[in-house]
Amino acid sequence: MNKKKWIWIFAAALFVAWLLCLPRDLFKGVSYSTVVESAEGELLGARIAADQQWRFPPCDTVPERFAKALVQFEDRRFRWHPGVDPAALGRALVDNVRSGHVVSGGSTLTMQVIRLSRQKERTLWQKMIEAVLATRLELRYSKRRILALYASHAPFGGNVVGLEAASWRYFGRPAAELSWAESATLAVLPNAPASIHMGRSRDELLAKRNRLLLRLKEHGDLSADDYEAAIQEPLPDAPLPLPSWASHYVEGCPKGVRTRSSLRLSLQRAVEEAVNRRSDELAREGIADMAAVVIDNHSGEIVAYVGNASPYRERTGVSVDIALAPRSTGSILKPFLYKAALEEGVILPRTLLPDIPVNLSGFAPQNFDRQFYGAVPADEALARSLNVPSVFLLRQYGVPKFHALLRSAGLSTLTQTPEHYGLSLILGGAECKLAEITAAYSALATENGLAQWYTMDALKEVNRPDELDWRLIRSVRKAAWKTGTSYGFRDAWAVGMTPRWTIGVWAGNADGHGVPGLTGARTAGPTLFDILNLLPEDKEWFCHSERSEESVWTSVCHDSGMLAGPDCPGEDLLIPAAGLDSEPCPYHRTDEFVLPPVMEWYYRPYHPEYTGATARPASTAVQFIYPQTGAVLSIPRQLSGEKEGIVFRAAHHRPDATLWWHMDNTYIGETRFQHELRLTPAPGKHTLTVVDDEGNTAFVRFTIID
Ligand SMILES: [Zn+2]
């Protein structure tokens, strides 16, 4: 009784020990390659594991041909045995005793999985432990899973571990696409992994493979015809390089695991080729680097990504992923301001914005062409990317509000306070990442409000034909697009949208040096349209709903684009409802369209139809053009050291008016037709006043510093 009890306790203890003998994670501590796949599961690229082995993260399944070949070669009773195969072990024992040393394994595939996980010496004692652990492994996992564990960790020669890595290294294809001959080669290889490279043992390898193919045919896995074809296939040559698409993207993926990305392999290849081709051309002009991001607006996912073009072209910045590098934004943020100002009723679609010299606490914006146009409709200012009107618009909209808007649009690099950027925020005063800017544009493209529609309409390429040499572009598809060029010709941006796709392109030098002639339109634009041509065409353009509660028809002044007053030539326009609270047109008095003198002075040369005032209200008859009140000026010197003087300039609405000039209440001269005086005021604060023959006056206060 007692003895029986002890036997039971001993048996139970053995059983518990057996249950607990297998580590929870068999391959704990093993490092794997970084593997990145396309959205469809194709290999984009991989990186070697931390221990310098090509060992792909384990799969849960094994392709059918390899599984059949492996079982046939290694362990024919695998499907039925409980982890150990007594018949095979017995035969191995006999063989070993006969020859006097270990010649035959007799190990099942399950035991081999245990051996691969433990990496112990091959002794009889270890083999017994492996047998026990193998029975326990059979309890834990399905046969399929055990095969997968084996396939993922078996050695395949050199530093190639696991079926998936071996398949790519030797055959350049995923394991699921291997032929019978290839599957058989890989099934026999773990048994003699060195033979793959050795010239002489390759004959043995070939013989082994063909014997296995014959067995597969005899077993009925392989037809006679397939067998005849299979034995004709040659063995693989030197290992092949792995695919290397989206190399910067792959580099940024989590290490040592398999990542299923959102990239589309076929598109990725085409985009990479297009970007590399353009970048190689630009490299001859000293523009070494280029990045591009393509987003599917429907899913919001990145479908193609080039962190830097032409990785094969040796240069210092080649490893920099520029799509993630903060770069000066130039004009690329302007559409977000236009859309927000329109949506919130700060302006209407074609509100006239000032385009005149201005000095805002020391900030004196210039247009790209260094011209002033007096006054420009907001949509045209956006399409032509004029700097001065956007600065006026940003001042009206508010820097802190715009800053918050950009942050919430995902531009994570705007880490400084709004005050730090000031009004230069709209002219490239901030640095952003191409990937984030493209995502923000993609979000803009998926809205379908009226303000968004007007923004897209302003950005259509038909509105800006002269920025780009269209002969460089094979075929032009309709897109809303914006360019940006940063100060010093360092960054060229082009971002384009269709309802379905958003494409962002950056070109320049990773090290930040500028290249004269680099512009967003000419340098980045052609690549944008090359990529657009690779994408499936959209069937429709952006649309908006007229019945939306957020839009209303209202009368808008034909000349100023603002809400029509009683004297304005009005026309009906659908505007965002918030626009009803926008400023009414201040430029019409008794049917005449009259701009303030400074705007008029710059506006008139571009608008021959503009007549101006016949009888102007006194307060706006005369204005200073330069300087603006509050300006702080220093007097330029000639090379000799002599002071050159500053040209002060005023404008009068009547071409033949005479102006009398006074500095600090002292008369200093008069002008007619052309109201300019070159003066050299002493350092300090001054007031300059002009008076016309009707007694209208204007004055400006400024400070001269030494
Ligand atoms: Zn008006």
XYZ file of C-alpha atoms and ligand atoms in Angstrom:
707
model
C 0.000 0.000 0.000
C 2.671 2.424 1.139
C 4.944 1.413 -1.662
C 2.161 1.793 -4.190
C 1.444 5.269 -2.867
C 5.061 6.297 -3.292
C 5.063 5.001 -6.807
C 2.028 7.127 -7.541
C 3.626 10.202 -5.976
C 6.817 9.563 -7.919
C 4.866 9.135 -11.135
C 2.883 12.305 -10.486
C 6.091 14.229 -9.735
C 7.630 12.922 -12.950
C 4.546 13.971 -14.853
C 4.635 17.487 -13.363
C 8.365 17.717 -14.081
C 7.637 16.687 -17.685
C 4.897 19.261 -17.938
C 7.233 21.983 -16.710
C 10.402 20.907 -18.494
C 9.949 22.917 -21.678
C 10.860 26.632 -21.557
C 7.937 28.900 -22.394
C 9.889 30.634 -25.150
C 12.093 28.091 -26.916
C 14.143 30.597 -28.871
C 14.388 33.281 -26.220
C 17.326 35.624 -26.788
C 17.677 34.744 -30.475
C 18.015 37.871 -32.607
C 16.181 38.164 -35.903
C 16.580 40.184 -39.071
C 14.535 43.323 -39.558
C 12.045 42.411 -42.267
C 9.735 44.935 -43.921
C 6.983 43.855 -46.277
C 4.721 45.753 -48.642
C 0.995 46.094 -47.998
C 0.544 42.949 -50.091
C 3.129 41.017 -48.063
C 6.016 41.171 -50.555
C 9.534 41.734 -49.250
C 10.607 45.391 -49.500
C 13.871 45.032 -47.651
C 15.627 43.415 -44.700
C 18.522 44.065 -42.347
C 20.888 41.444 -40.909
C 20.173 40.303 -37.328
C 22.188 41.612 -34.358
C 24.346 38.453 -34.411
C 25.168 38.978 -38.125
C 22.931 36.140 -39.270
C 20.287 36.373 -41.978
C 17.544 34.964 -39.799
C 14.024 36.184 -40.642
C 11.464 36.427 -37.825
C 9.637 33.063 -37.519
C 6.599 32.318 -39.660
C 3.648 30.228 -38.490
C 3.418 28.179 -41.660
C 5.647 26.330 -44.087
C 5.018 26.188 -47.848
C 3.567 22.859 -48.924
C 6.383 21.711 -51.254
C 9.109 22.395 -48.714
C 7.096 20.700 -45.962
C 6.638 17.533 -48.050
C 10.292 17.480 -49.123
C 11.511 18.044 -45.579
C 9.329 15.353 -44.023
C 10.295 12.910 -46.763
C 13.986 13.610 -46.229
C 14.278 13.975 -42.458
C 11.431 12.256 -40.698
C 8.999 10.189 -42.769
C 6.789 9.256 -39.804
C 6.657 12.896 -38.567
C 2.876 13.167 -39.034
C 2.231 10.221 -36.675
C 4.967 9.961 -34.035
C 4.698 11.670 -30.598
C 7.993 13.545 -30.900
C 10.259 10.534 -30.825
C 10.394 7.749 -33.367
C 11.518 4.522 -31.608
C 12.038 2.742 -34.916
C 14.350 5.446 -36.214
C 16.212 5.655 -32.901
C 16.654 1.885 -32.819
C 18.033 1.834 -36.339
C 20.389 4.711 -35.481
C 21.608 2.859 -32.398
C 22.391 -0.247 -34.446
C 24.214 1.835 -37.065
C 26.229 3.658 -34.436
C 27.219 0.508 -32.557
C 28.278 -1.150 -35.797
C 30.503 1.727 -36.886
C 31.778 2.494 -33.384
C 30.887 6.194 -33.493
C 27.924 8.485 -34.153
C 27.053 8.325 -37.857
C 23.316 8.554 -37.856
C 20.992 10.805 -35.878
C 17.659 9.083 -35.677
C 16.333 12.417 -34.448
C 12.819 13.446 -35.382
C 12.143 16.942 -36.674
C 10.634 17.698 -33.274
C 13.879 16.668 -31.557
C 15.816 18.795 -34.043
C 13.707 21.823 -33.108
C 14.698 21.196 -29.477
C 18.343 20.809 -30.452
C 18.280 24.053 -32.502
C 16.822 25.877 -29.511
C 19.373 24.530 -27.005
C 22.578 24.477 -29.057
C 24.166 21.739 -26.871
C 26.823 19.193 -27.842
C 25.627 16.112 -29.665
C 25.969 13.416 -26.993
C 23.765 10.480 -26.133
C 22.734 12.160 -22.862
C 21.697 15.348 -24.635
C 19.818 13.274 -27.184
C 17.809 11.667 -24.355
C 16.934 15.074 -22.953
C 15.949 16.225 -26.454
C 13.677 13.197 -26.803
C 11.860 13.988 -23.548
C 11.484 17.674 -24.410
C 10.303 16.730 -27.907
C 7.367 14.743 -26.500
C 6.434 17.768 -24.440
C 6.726 20.066 -27.497
C 4.289 17.781 -29.357
C 1.754 18.453 -26.621
C 2.169 22.201 -26.892
C 2.147 22.745 -30.643
C 0.505 21.378 -33.780
C 2.632 19.453 -36.281
C 2.391 22.401 -38.642
C 3.713 24.780 -36.014
C 6.611 22.439 -35.175
C 7.567 22.285 -38.846
C 7.429 26.088 -38.955
C 9.726 26.343 -35.921
C 12.190 24.036 -37.637
C 12.020 25.903 -40.948
C 12.567 29.245 -39.201
C 15.682 28.200 -37.256
C 17.490 25.576 -39.312
C 20.937 26.538 -40.686
C 21.196 26.888 -44.462
C 24.904 27.525 -44.926
C 27.077 30.565 -44.268
C 25.189 33.084 -42.171
C 21.826 32.112 -43.612
C 19.354 30.775 -41.067
C 15.784 29.760 -41.710
C 13.871 28.884 -44.871
C 12.645 32.403 -45.712
C 16.115 33.977 -45.627
C 17.575 30.989 -47.512
C 14.930 31.206 -50.203
C 15.699 34.912 -50.824
C 19.485 34.500 -50.572
C 19.758 31.475 -52.894
C 16.777 31.895 -55.214
C 15.739 35.555 -54.938
C 12.130 34.606 -54.252
C 9.862 33.974 -51.286
C 9.758 30.331 -50.117
C 6.128 29.998 -51.185
C 7.213 30.443 -54.829
C 9.959 27.810 -54.864
C 9.894 24.960 -57.381
C 10.082 21.293 -56.336
C 13.805 21.184 -57.123
C 14.455 24.341 -55.111
C 12.335 23.130 -52.201
C 14.200 19.814 -52.234
C 17.572 21.595 -52.273
C 16.629 23.575 -49.192
C 15.201 20.455 -47.502
C 18.508 18.582 -47.718
C 20.708 21.598 -46.963
C 20.362 21.871 -43.131
C 21.819 18.365 -42.974
C 25.050 19.539 -44.582
C 24.900 23.318 -44.662
C 28.529 23.735 -45.743
C 27.952 21.918 -49.054
C 26.162 24.862 -50.661
C 29.423 26.765 -51.206
C 31.941 23.949 -51.560
C 32.779 23.144 -55.151
C 33.273 19.400 -54.653
C 30.410 18.764 -52.253
C 28.025 20.453 -54.666
C 27.952 17.165 -56.604
C 26.923 15.390 -53.407
C 24.322 18.060 -52.759
C 22.924 17.600 -56.254
C 22.831 13.813 -55.822
C 21.078 14.163 -52.450
C 18.541 16.547 -53.934
C 17.801 14.229 -56.840
C 17.440 11.197 -54.544
C 14.928 13.180 -52.545
C 13.049 14.190 -55.717
C 12.891 10.535 -56.689
C 11.471 9.626 -53.282
C 8.887 12.384 -53.627
C 7.908 10.983 -57.006
C 7.655 7.453 -55.589
C 5.575 8.756 -52.708
C 3.193 10.325 -55.198
C 3.909 13.962 -54.326
C 5.482 14.649 -57.686
C 4.314 13.527 -61.148
C 6.736 11.782 -63.482
C 6.857 14.815 -65.796
C 7.468 17.207 -62.919
C 10.201 14.913 -61.673
C 11.970 14.841 -65.039
C 11.857 18.632 -65.213
C 12.948 19.039 -61.590
C 16.123 16.989 -61.831
C 17.258 19.170 -64.766
C 17.272 22.321 -62.604
C 20.723 23.535 -61.605
C 21.792 24.302 -58.033
C 21.857 27.960 -57.003
C 25.054 30.000 -57.424
C 26.467 32.639 -55.079
C 23.986 34.191 -52.620
C 21.879 36.984 -54.082
C 21.406 40.413 -52.551
C 18.032 40.825 -50.885
C 15.484 43.256 -52.352
C 16.220 46.802 -51.249
C 13.223 49.040 -51.856
C 12.339 52.053 -49.696
C 15.693 51.689 -47.948
C 15.265 54.703 -45.626
C 11.777 53.571 -44.706
C 13.062 50.065 -43.916
C 15.849 51.602 -41.838
C 13.241 53.425 -39.746
C 11.147 50.306 -39.041
C 11.315 48.419 -35.714
C 14.460 46.296 -35.505
C 14.444 42.513 -35.370
C 10.792 42.027 -36.256
C 8.633 41.649 -39.334
C 6.699 44.799 -40.271
C 3.813 44.831 -42.734
C 3.971 48.366 -44.152
C 1.390 50.315 -46.147
C 3.748 50.714 -49.139
C 2.664 49.221 -52.497
C 5.630 47.398 -53.980
C 4.916 48.012 -57.679
C 4.214 51.708 -57.071
C 7.217 52.008 -54.769
C 9.502 50.640 -57.486
C 8.108 52.995 -60.109
C 8.279 56.032 -57.794
C 11.845 55.196 -56.768
C 12.888 54.909 -60.390
C 11.229 58.219 -61.270
C 12.761 60.034 -58.297
C 16.216 58.555 -58.913
C 16.099 59.563 -62.572
C 15.252 63.206 -61.759
C 17.693 63.326 -58.877
C 20.561 61.993 -61.003
C 19.890 64.818 -63.471
C 19.791 67.429 -60.703
C 23.001 66.061 -59.190
C 24.839 67.531 -62.188
C 23.587 70.977 -61.090
C 24.844 70.400 -57.558
C 21.481 69.352 -56.122
C 22.351 65.987 -54.616
C 19.331 64.886 -52.612
C 15.624 64.349 -53.152
C 12.808 62.806 -51.132
C 9.223 61.923 -52.033
C 6.143 60.688 -50.191
C 2.875 59.477 -51.749
C -0.283 59.156 -49.652
C -3.555 57.478 -50.580
C -6.082 60.067 -49.380
C -8.788 57.431 -48.943
C -6.861 55.483 -46.318
C -4.465 58.219 -45.220
C -1.659 55.677 -45.658
C 1.746 56.195 -47.194
C 1.867 54.083 -50.366
C 5.322 55.099 -51.631
C 8.242 56.586 -49.743
C 11.678 57.709 -50.884
C 13.711 59.001 -47.942
C 16.529 59.995 -50.270
C 17.001 59.351 -53.964
C 19.628 57.166 -55.630
C 21.205 55.365 -52.643
C 23.796 53.983 -55.107
C 25.165 57.480 -55.851
C 27.882 58.023 -53.257
C 27.658 61.278 -51.308
C 27.736 62.500 -47.736
C 23.991 62.883 -47.125
C 22.912 59.648 -48.780
C 21.894 57.923 -45.548
C 19.813 60.873 -44.300
C 16.070 60.268 -44.470
C 15.163 63.769 -45.612
C 11.439 63.065 -45.560
C 11.867 63.089 -41.767
C 14.388 65.943 -41.560
C 13.064 69.369 -40.502
C 13.647 71.777 -43.394
C 12.725 75.421 -43.969
C 9.196 75.503 -45.353
C 9.365 78.422 -47.797
C 5.825 79.064 -49.040
C 4.566 75.542 -48.584
C 2.270 76.406 -45.626
C 0.323 79.157 -47.441
C -2.679 77.017 -48.521
C -3.462 76.221 -44.877
C -3.680 79.943 -44.083
C -5.865 80.749 -47.102
C -8.253 77.900 -46.326
C -8.518 78.750 -42.610
C -8.973 82.491 -43.254
C -11.687 81.702 -45.803
C -13.445 79.176 -43.605
C -13.475 81.502 -40.611
C -14.707 84.506 -42.589
C -11.541 86.569 -42.256
C -11.583 86.967 -46.031
C -13.714 85.977 -49.022
C -12.218 83.934 -51.887
C -11.032 86.965 -53.862
C -10.645 89.629 -51.169
C -8.030 92.184 -52.248
C -4.955 91.927 -50.055
C -2.348 94.717 -49.918
C 0.885 94.102 -51.799
C 2.932 97.150 -50.839
C 6.177 97.798 -48.964
C 5.571 97.323 -45.278
C 7.682 97.325 -42.178
C 6.188 95.289 -39.353
C 8.395 95.716 -36.277
C 11.507 95.332 -38.368
C 10.105 92.622 -40.660
C 9.956 93.860 -44.259
C 8.686 91.027 -46.492
C 9.528 90.905 -50.196
C 7.941 88.956 -53.006
C 10.075 86.360 -54.762
C 10.420 88.677 -57.800
C 11.049 91.718 -55.533
C 8.060 93.531 -57.123
C 4.989 94.988 -55.457
C 1.606 94.741 -57.158
C -0.370 97.166 -54.987
C -3.336 94.897 -54.278
C -3.955 91.265 -55.261
C -7.017 89.005 -54.804
C -6.349 86.429 -52.081
C -6.790 83.394 -54.362
C -4.412 84.857 -56.929
C -1.914 85.750 -54.203
C -2.005 82.079 -53.169
C -1.702 80.783 -56.732
C 1.219 83.138 -57.452
C 2.624 82.544 -53.973
C 3.096 86.253 -53.265
C 4.763 86.824 -49.922
C 3.610 90.310 -49.004
C -0.164 89.639 -49.238
C 0.265 86.428 -47.196
C 2.031 88.374 -44.473
C -0.875 90.853 -44.386
C -3.288 87.925 -44.274
C -1.395 86.207 -41.466
C -1.318 89.456 -39.480
C -5.085 89.669 -39.880
C -5.635 85.984 -39.048
C -3.246 85.940 -36.094
C 0.090 84.161 -35.684
C -0.820 82.249 -32.474
C -4.005 80.899 -34.064
C -2.203 79.835 -37.241
C 0.587 78.279 -35.187
C -1.971 76.232 -33.231
C -3.680 75.213 -36.477
C -0.428 73.917 -37.969
C 0.401 72.032 -34.777
C -2.986 70.346 -34.803
C -2.438 69.481 -38.482
C 0.437 67.309 -37.277
C 3.469 69.538 -37.899
C 5.363 68.349 -34.842
C 8.518 70.385 -35.419
C 6.909 73.771 -34.663
C 8.285 73.528 -31.145
C 8.987 77.248 -30.632
C 6.409 79.764 -29.422
C 4.305 81.696 -31.965
C 6.234 84.866 -30.987
C 9.485 83.180 -31.964
C 8.277 82.689 -35.539
C 6.174 85.840 -35.854
C 4.882 86.702 -39.310
C 7.814 84.893 -40.943
C 5.935 81.675 -40.109
C 4.174 81.998 -43.472
C 7.426 82.630 -45.391
C 9.592 79.718 -44.283
C 10.466 80.901 -40.803
C 9.668 77.409 -39.525
C 11.155 74.006 -40.288
C 8.945 71.018 -41.067
C 9.263 67.442 -42.275
C 8.187 66.447 -45.780
C 6.359 63.386 -44.417
C 4.278 65.523 -42.026
C 3.596 68.260 -44.570
C 2.414 65.682 -47.101
C 0.137 64.135 -44.470
C -1.299 67.576 -43.629
C -1.983 68.225 -47.330
C -3.596 64.790 -47.603
C -5.932 65.683 -44.738
C -6.738 68.946 -46.553
C -7.509 66.986 -49.739
C -10.038 64.797 -47.965
C -12.118 67.661 -46.590
C -14.951 68.636 -48.864
C -16.040 72.022 -47.613
C -16.381 75.159 -49.718
C -13.201 76.769 -48.328
C -11.260 73.630 -49.290
C -12.769 73.718 -52.772
C -11.707 77.344 -53.317
C -8.222 76.447 -52.068
C -7.932 73.545 -54.513
C -9.269 75.737 -57.304
C -6.625 78.386 -56.631
C -3.919 75.730 -56.656
C -4.890 74.153 -59.987
C -1.960 74.161 -62.380
C -3.878 76.112 -65.005
C -3.640 79.138 -62.752
C 0.119 79.087 -62.733
C 1.396 78.207 -66.178
C 4.648 80.151 -66.196
C 6.405 78.699 -63.171
C 7.422 75.484 -64.814
C 8.864 74.469 -68.149
C 6.002 72.203 -69.136
C 8.005 70.776 -72.024
C 9.968 68.826 -69.385
C 6.860 66.957 -68.408
C 5.472 64.177 -70.529
C 1.803 64.603 -69.826
C 0.147 66.911 -67.394
C -2.656 65.630 -65.261
C -4.929 67.924 -63.323
C -3.691 68.514 -59.809
C -3.862 71.154 -57.116
C -0.266 71.899 -56.258
C 1.860 74.282 -54.282
C 5.545 74.934 -54.353
C 7.962 76.391 -51.858
C 11.509 77.695 -52.048
C 13.378 78.466 -48.856
C 15.633 81.427 -48.206
C 19.039 80.992 -49.856
C 17.765 78.399 -52.393
C 18.276 75.550 -49.924
C 14.944 73.747 -50.093
C 12.682 73.104 -53.079
C 9.215 71.833 -52.193
C 6.322 70.709 -54.347
C 3.173 69.141 -52.956
C 0.306 68.112 -55.218
C -3.161 66.755 -54.581
C -5.907 65.042 -56.490
C -9.030 63.810 -54.702
C -7.364 60.377 -54.335
C -3.619 61.075 -54.027
C -1.233 63.451 -52.289
C 2.375 63.657 -53.456
C 5.119 65.513 -51.598
C 8.549 66.153 -53.116
C 11.577 67.839 -51.583
C 14.860 68.562 -53.371
C 18.054 70.204 -52.195
C 21.193 69.172 -50.376
C 21.043 67.180 -47.153
C 23.941 69.212 -45.773
C 21.855 72.368 -46.270
C 23.908 74.294 -48.812
C 21.956 76.333 -51.320
C 22.189 76.208 -55.105
C 21.310 79.273 -57.216
C 18.417 78.480 -59.509
C 16.885 75.928 -57.163
C 13.137 76.573 -56.877
C 10.169 74.526 -55.782
C 8.505 74.642 -59.178
C 11.489 73.979 -61.407
C 13.470 71.638 -59.133
C 10.797 69.604 -57.331
C 7.817 70.193 -59.660
C 8.786 67.877 -62.552
C 9.241 64.928 -60.157
C 5.809 65.634 -58.694
C 4.213 65.304 -62.140
C 6.295 62.226 -63.009
C 4.888 60.549 -59.898
C 1.357 61.757 -60.613
C 1.564 60.062 -64.015
C 2.340 56.744 -62.281
C -0.838 56.832 -60.198
C -4.286 55.651 -61.285
C -6.212 58.615 -62.666
C -8.983 60.201 -60.608
C -12.399 60.156 -62.226
C -13.601 63.374 -60.615
C -12.235 66.651 -59.361
C -12.766 68.032 -55.832
C -16.359 68.973 -55.203
C -18.422 70.767 -52.605
C -22.073 70.739 -51.712
C -24.005 73.942 -52.493
C -26.734 72.977 -50.097
C -24.424 72.762 -47.143
C -25.458 74.964 -44.221
C -21.910 76.249 -44.129
C -22.172 78.058 -47.475
C -24.369 80.935 -48.648
C -24.889 82.972 -51.804
C -24.152 86.624 -51.315
C -23.329 89.775 -53.270
C -19.601 90.375 -53.542
C -17.854 93.471 -54.934
C -16.480 92.779 -58.421
C -13.387 94.918 -57.819
C -12.400 94.152 -54.234
C -13.806 90.656 -53.785
C -15.245 91.811 -50.451
C -18.881 91.982 -49.331
C -20.564 94.465 -51.698
C -21.573 97.830 -50.275
C -24.333 100.036 -51.757
C -21.930 101.621 -54.286
C -20.177 98.408 -55.347
C -20.719 96.542 -58.621
C -21.958 93.371 -56.957
C -22.020 89.806 -58.249
C -23.401 86.714 -56.579
C -20.881 84.297 -55.135
C -21.139 81.199 -52.960
C -19.086 81.861 -49.853
C -18.485 80.087 -46.537
C -21.233 81.306 -44.177
C -18.717 82.830 -41.768
C -17.769 85.233 -44.578
C -21.015 87.173 -43.974
C -19.209 88.702 -41.000
C -16.194 89.727 -43.082
C -15.333 93.336 -43.804
C -17.459 95.101 -46.467
C -15.697 96.729 -49.425
C -14.165 100.095 -48.351
C -12.971 101.076 -51.837
C -16.177 102.215 -53.519
C -17.425 105.756 -52.998
C -20.060 107.032 -55.410
C -19.436 104.274 -57.955
C -15.684 104.857 -58.181
C -13.207 102.139 -57.275
C -10.416 103.982 -55.469
C -7.508 102.353 -53.677
C -5.462 104.125 -51.004
C -2.567 106.009 -52.670
C 0.239 103.549 -51.849
C -1.731 100.562 -53.104
C -2.786 102.616 -56.111
C 0.800 103.619 -56.877
C 1.881 99.978 -57.196
C -1.446 98.710 -58.593
C -1.893 101.099 -61.512
C 0.990 99.859 -63.749
C -0.509 96.350 -63.784
C -4.112 97.520 -64.245
C -4.552 99.878 -67.208
C -8.333 99.716 -66.664
C -7.934 101.320 -63.244
C -9.025 104.963 -63.294
C -8.827 105.886 -59.623
C -10.574 108.852 -58.103
C -11.934 111.913 -59.776
C -12.852 113.398 -56.411
C -11.127 111.696 -53.531
C -11.941 112.157 -49.870
C -9.256 114.331 -48.345
C -7.909 111.815 -45.867
C -6.558 109.412 -48.460
C -5.382 111.756 -51.224
C -1.737 111.469 -50.259
C 0.253 108.714 -48.537
C 3.821 107.768 -47.796
C 5.192 104.769 -49.691
C 8.552 104.722 -47.951
C 9.260 104.498 -45.132
C 6.389 103.189 -43.046
C 5.626 104.748 -39.701
C 7.724 103.211 -36.949
C 10.537 102.151 -39.293
C 14.047 102.053 -37.899
C 16.498 103.005 -40.634
C 20.236 103.281 -40.982
C 21.706 105.450 -43.718
C 23.701 103.451 -46.255
C 27.274 104.568 -46.923
C 29.221 104.539 -50.144
C 32.540 102.718 -50.388
C 34.292 106.016 -49.662
C 32.481 106.138 -46.341
C 30.309 109.061 -47.418
C 26.637 108.793 -46.480
C 24.388 108.054 -49.455
C 21.120 109.273 -48.071
C 17.713 107.585 -48.070
C 15.114 108.058 -50.795
C 11.795 109.038 -49.215
C 8.758 108.450 -51.378
C 5.121 109.547 -51.302
C 2.166 109.008 -53.637
C -0.689 111.335 -54.628
C -3.850 110.203 -56.367
C -3.652 113.135 -58.846
C -0.703 112.709 -61.212
C 0.060 116.460 -61.457
C -0.186 117.312 -57.758
C 2.574 119.324 -56.052
C 3.779 118.237 -52.593
C 5.602 120.420 -50.062
C 7.904 118.439 -47.728
C 8.669 119.251 -44.070
C 11.100 117.463 -41.748
C 10.307 118.021 -38.057
C 8.253 121.120 -39.030
C 11.051 122.593 -41.157
C 10.350 123.042 -44.891
C 12.858 121.015 -46.943
C 11.582 121.015 -50.531
C 8.804 120.350 -53.058
C 8.082 117.640 -55.641
C 5.805 117.313 -58.672
C 4.829 114.148 -60.677
C 7.513 111.998 -59.031
C 7.352 112.446 -55.250
C 10.841 111.391 -54.143
C 13.480 113.148 -52.026
C 16.935 111.878 -51.064
C 17.610 112.930 -47.474
C 20.226 112.323 -44.804
C 18.518 112.916 -41.455
C 20.594 112.986 -38.259
C 20.356 109.979 -35.908
C 17.251 110.142 -33.712
C 13.465 110.316 -34.083
C 11.932 112.323 -36.924
C 8.579 113.244 -38.393
C 8.313 113.827 -42.139
C 5.220 115.638 -43.416
C 3.934 116.363 -46.927
C 1.181 118.840 -47.848
C -0.560 119.200 -51.236
C -2.019 122.285 -52.889
C -5.462 121.532 -51.413
C -4.132 121.302 -47.874
C -4.244 117.444 -47.660
C -1.405 116.111 -45.527
C 0.328 112.856 -44.661
C 3.102 112.220 -42.198
C 5.426 109.428 -41.192
C 7.437 108.924 -37.977
C 10.711 107.018 -38.110
C 14.023 106.605 -36.293
C 17.491 106.934 -37.768
C 20.238 104.863 -36.171
C 23.927 105.301 -36.813
Zn -16.512 97.591 -53.764
